[in-house]
Amino acid sequence: MIIQKSTNPRISSFDPENFSFGNTFIDHMIICEFEDGKWGDVKLVPYGQLPFSPAMMGVNYGQACFEGMKAYKDKDGKVFLFRPEKNFARINKSASRLAMPEVNEEMFLEGLKALVDMDRNWIPQGEGMSLYIRPLIFATEEALKARIANKYMFAIVATPAKSYYTEPVSVKISDFYSRAANGGVGSAKAAGNYAASFYPTKLAMEEGYDQIIWTDDSTHEYFEESGTMNVFVRINDTIYTPPTSEKILDGITRDSFIALANKRGIEMKIEPISVKTVVEAQKNGTLKEVWGVGTAVVTTVFQALGYKGEKLMLPKLSLEESFALTLQKDLVDIQTNKAEDPFGWRVLVEKNVLETV
């Protein structure tokens, strides 16, 4: 790995009590270029602009995918990643679906650890605080030709993070727009998936909702995801979540919630969830909770569902009553080293880069 430390670090001006998530970037980044059929050297360099042409194929033809993950700092200042091997596997799954070259484990995991170690002082401590990390792959070849590109870049950038949603949100159940279709790229973290979601979300927000629950493209009768999150539904004391498929992303937070629910002995059913079942459960009082999970948000509890012009309110539960909040606490306590990790999910980032540079 080639390491170039910043000569003008900005960490001294970083205020962990006052920063903007997604717009505040740490001092360094990882980059690696693919050309002539192979990846080159991994470089840890100062964060900054890169020279690209408007004819870059990733911009024109959408060959781009990414991951979302976090690093956490415990009360003693130790830094941990959470299940990074799952992100490594998923970015390669996405790259393969978009006909892009896969990255190797050393590039991804060692580059990730080196970056987090180098800029560990950027990781804020405290409730809801973390470092959000964005690995990505995109086509960089300069050519206006609708074909598989020959040049790519793998990069990792990161931004300090705090709680995403602080209050319960209202979501609209979509009866027209869908996030993904059969045979499409719904199971990949393709950049275009997010672009396509913005317009329907904008329409929902104009109706007074914060997000959308996406339904299937053929009938709009079944839940798939919610916004950029996997979705869970609790009816009585049973939790339901749709099975992953070529239309539903295999979320790492989703997988963790399922494991934690099983550990607690909560009945967990991975099966299709019909809109009709959820609406009927709300009407008869058996619908207890609906929530979304994802890396950035961890958990977002829904306070209301919009459907066919009606706003269906959900119960407001305490931490002790809520499965969503209980499982969220179980997860965050593991991530932040406040609890034992029986699953082996937590990965310590050793201090070594700064000592060898």
mmCIF file of N, CA and C in Angstrom, residues 54-63 139-152:
data_model
loop_
_atom_site.group_PDB
_atom_site.id
_atom_site.type_symbol
_atom_site.label_atom_id
_atom_site.label_comp_id
_atom_site.label_asym_id
_atom_site.label_seq_id
_atom_site.Cartn_x
_atom_site.Cartn_y
_atom_site.Cartn_z
ATOM 1 N N PRO A 54 -16.398 14.771 -18.235
ATOM 2 C CA PRO A 54 -17.845 14.556 -18.353
ATOM 3 C C PRO A 54 -18.183 13.338 -19.215
ATOM 4 N N ALA A 55 -17.211 12.874 -19.997
ATOM 5 C CA ALA A 55 -17.418 11.683 -20.822
ATOM 6 C C ALA A 55 -17.092 10.395 -20.060
ATOM 7 N N MET A 56 -16.816 10.491 -18.775
ATOM 8 C CA MET A 56 -16.541 9.306 -17.972
ATOM 9 C C MET A 56 -17.726 8.355 -18.051
ATOM 10 N N MET A 57 -17.446 7.088 -18.325
ATOM 11 C CA MET A 57 -18.523 6.139 -18.599
ATOM 12 C C MET A 57 -19.401 5.845 -17.380
ATOM 13 N N GLY A 58 -18.852 5.976 -16.184
ATOM 14 C CA GLY A 58 -19.662 5.772 -14.987
ATOM 15 C C GLY A 58 -20.786 6.785 -14.878
ATOM 16 N N VAL A 59 -20.538 8.005 -15.350
ATOM 17 C CA VAL A 59 -21.552 9.052 -15.339
ATOM 18 C C VAL A 59 -22.568 8.827 -16.448
ATOM 19 N N ASN A 60 -22.091 8.431 -17.624
ATOM 20 C CA ASN A 60 -22.971 8.314 -18.787
ATOM 21 C C ASN A 60 -23.769 7.019 -18.836
ATOM 22 N N TYR A 61 -23.198 5.926 -18.315
ATOM 23 C CA TYR A 61 -23.864 4.633 -18.449
ATOM 24 C C TYR A 61 -24.132 3.920 -17.129
ATOM 25 N N GLY A 62 -23.794 4.571 -16.037
ATOM 26 C CA GLY A 62 -24.257 4.099 -14.743
ATOM 27 C C GLY A 62 -23.532 2.918 -14.141
ATOM 28 N N GLN A 63 -22.322 2.600 -14.616
ATOM 29 C CA GLN A 63 -21.564 1.535 -13.960
ATOM 30 C C GLN A 63 -20.969 2.094 -12.674
ATOM 31 N N ALA A 139 -16.917 3.283 -13.112
ATOM 32 C CA ALA A 139 -16.196 3.288 -14.388
ATOM 33 C C ALA A 139 -15.620 4.666 -14.659
ATOM 34 N N THR A 140 -14.347 4.718 -15.041
ATOM 35 C CA THR A 140 -13.677 6.004 -15.275
ATOM 36 C C THR A 140 -13.231 6.200 -16.716
ATOM 37 N N GLU A 141 -13.391 5.199 -17.555
ATOM 38 C CA GLU A 141 -12.949 5.339 -18.945
ATOM 39 C C GLU A 141 -13.663 6.506 -19.613
ATOM 40 N N GLU A 142 -12.918 7.271 -20.397
ATOM 41 C CA GLU A 142 -13.473 8.421 -21.108
ATOM 42 C C GLU A 142 -13.913 7.956 -22.504
ATOM 43 N N ALA A 143 -15.188 7.660 -22.642
ATOM 44 C CA ALA A 143 -15.694 7.167 -23.923
ATOM 45 C C ALA A 143 -17.215 7.216 -23.937
ATOM 46 N N LEU A 144 -17.778 7.743 -25.012
ATOM 47 C CA LEU A 144 -19.226 7.760 -25.168
ATOM 48 C C LEU A 144 -19.623 6.557 -26.017
ATOM 49 N N LYS A 145 -19.484 5.397 -25.412
ATOM 50 C CA LYS A 145 -19.814 4.136 -26.059
ATOM 51 C C LYS A 145 -20.583 3.273 -25.073
ATOM 52 N N ALA A 146 -21.750 2.815 -25.471
ATOM 53 C CA ALA A 146 -22.599 2.026 -24.575
ATOM 54 C C ALA A 146 -22.096 0.582 -24.539
ATOM 55 N N ARG A 147 -21.088 0.364 -23.715
ATOM 56 C CA ARG A 147 -20.467 -0.951 -23.555
ATOM 57 C C ARG A 147 -19.828 -1.025 -22.186
ATOM 58 N N ILE A 148 -19.295 -2.185 -21.847
ATOM 59 C CA ILE A 148 -18.564 -2.350 -20.598
ATOM 60 C C ILE A 148 -17.281 -1.531 -20.655
ATOM 61 N N ALA A 149 -17.036 -0.753 -19.617
ATOM 62 C CA ALA A 149 -15.841 0.092 -19.582
ATOM 63 C C ALA A 149 -14.576 -0.742 -19.372
ATOM 64 N N ASN A 150 -13.447 -0.144 -19.696
ATOM 65 C CA ASN A 150 -12.144 -0.794 -19.517
ATOM 66 C C ASN A 150 -11.348 -0.227 -18.347
ATOM 67 N N LYS A 151 -11.800 0.889 -17.789
ATOM 68 C CA LYS A 151 -11.085 1.509 -16.684
ATOM 69 C C LYS A 151 -12.062 1.801 -15.541
ATOM 70 N N TYR A 152 -11.584 1.578 -14.304
ATOM 71 C CA TYR A 152 -12.424 1.758 -13.119
ATOM 72 C C TYR A 152 -11.601 2.338 -11.979
#
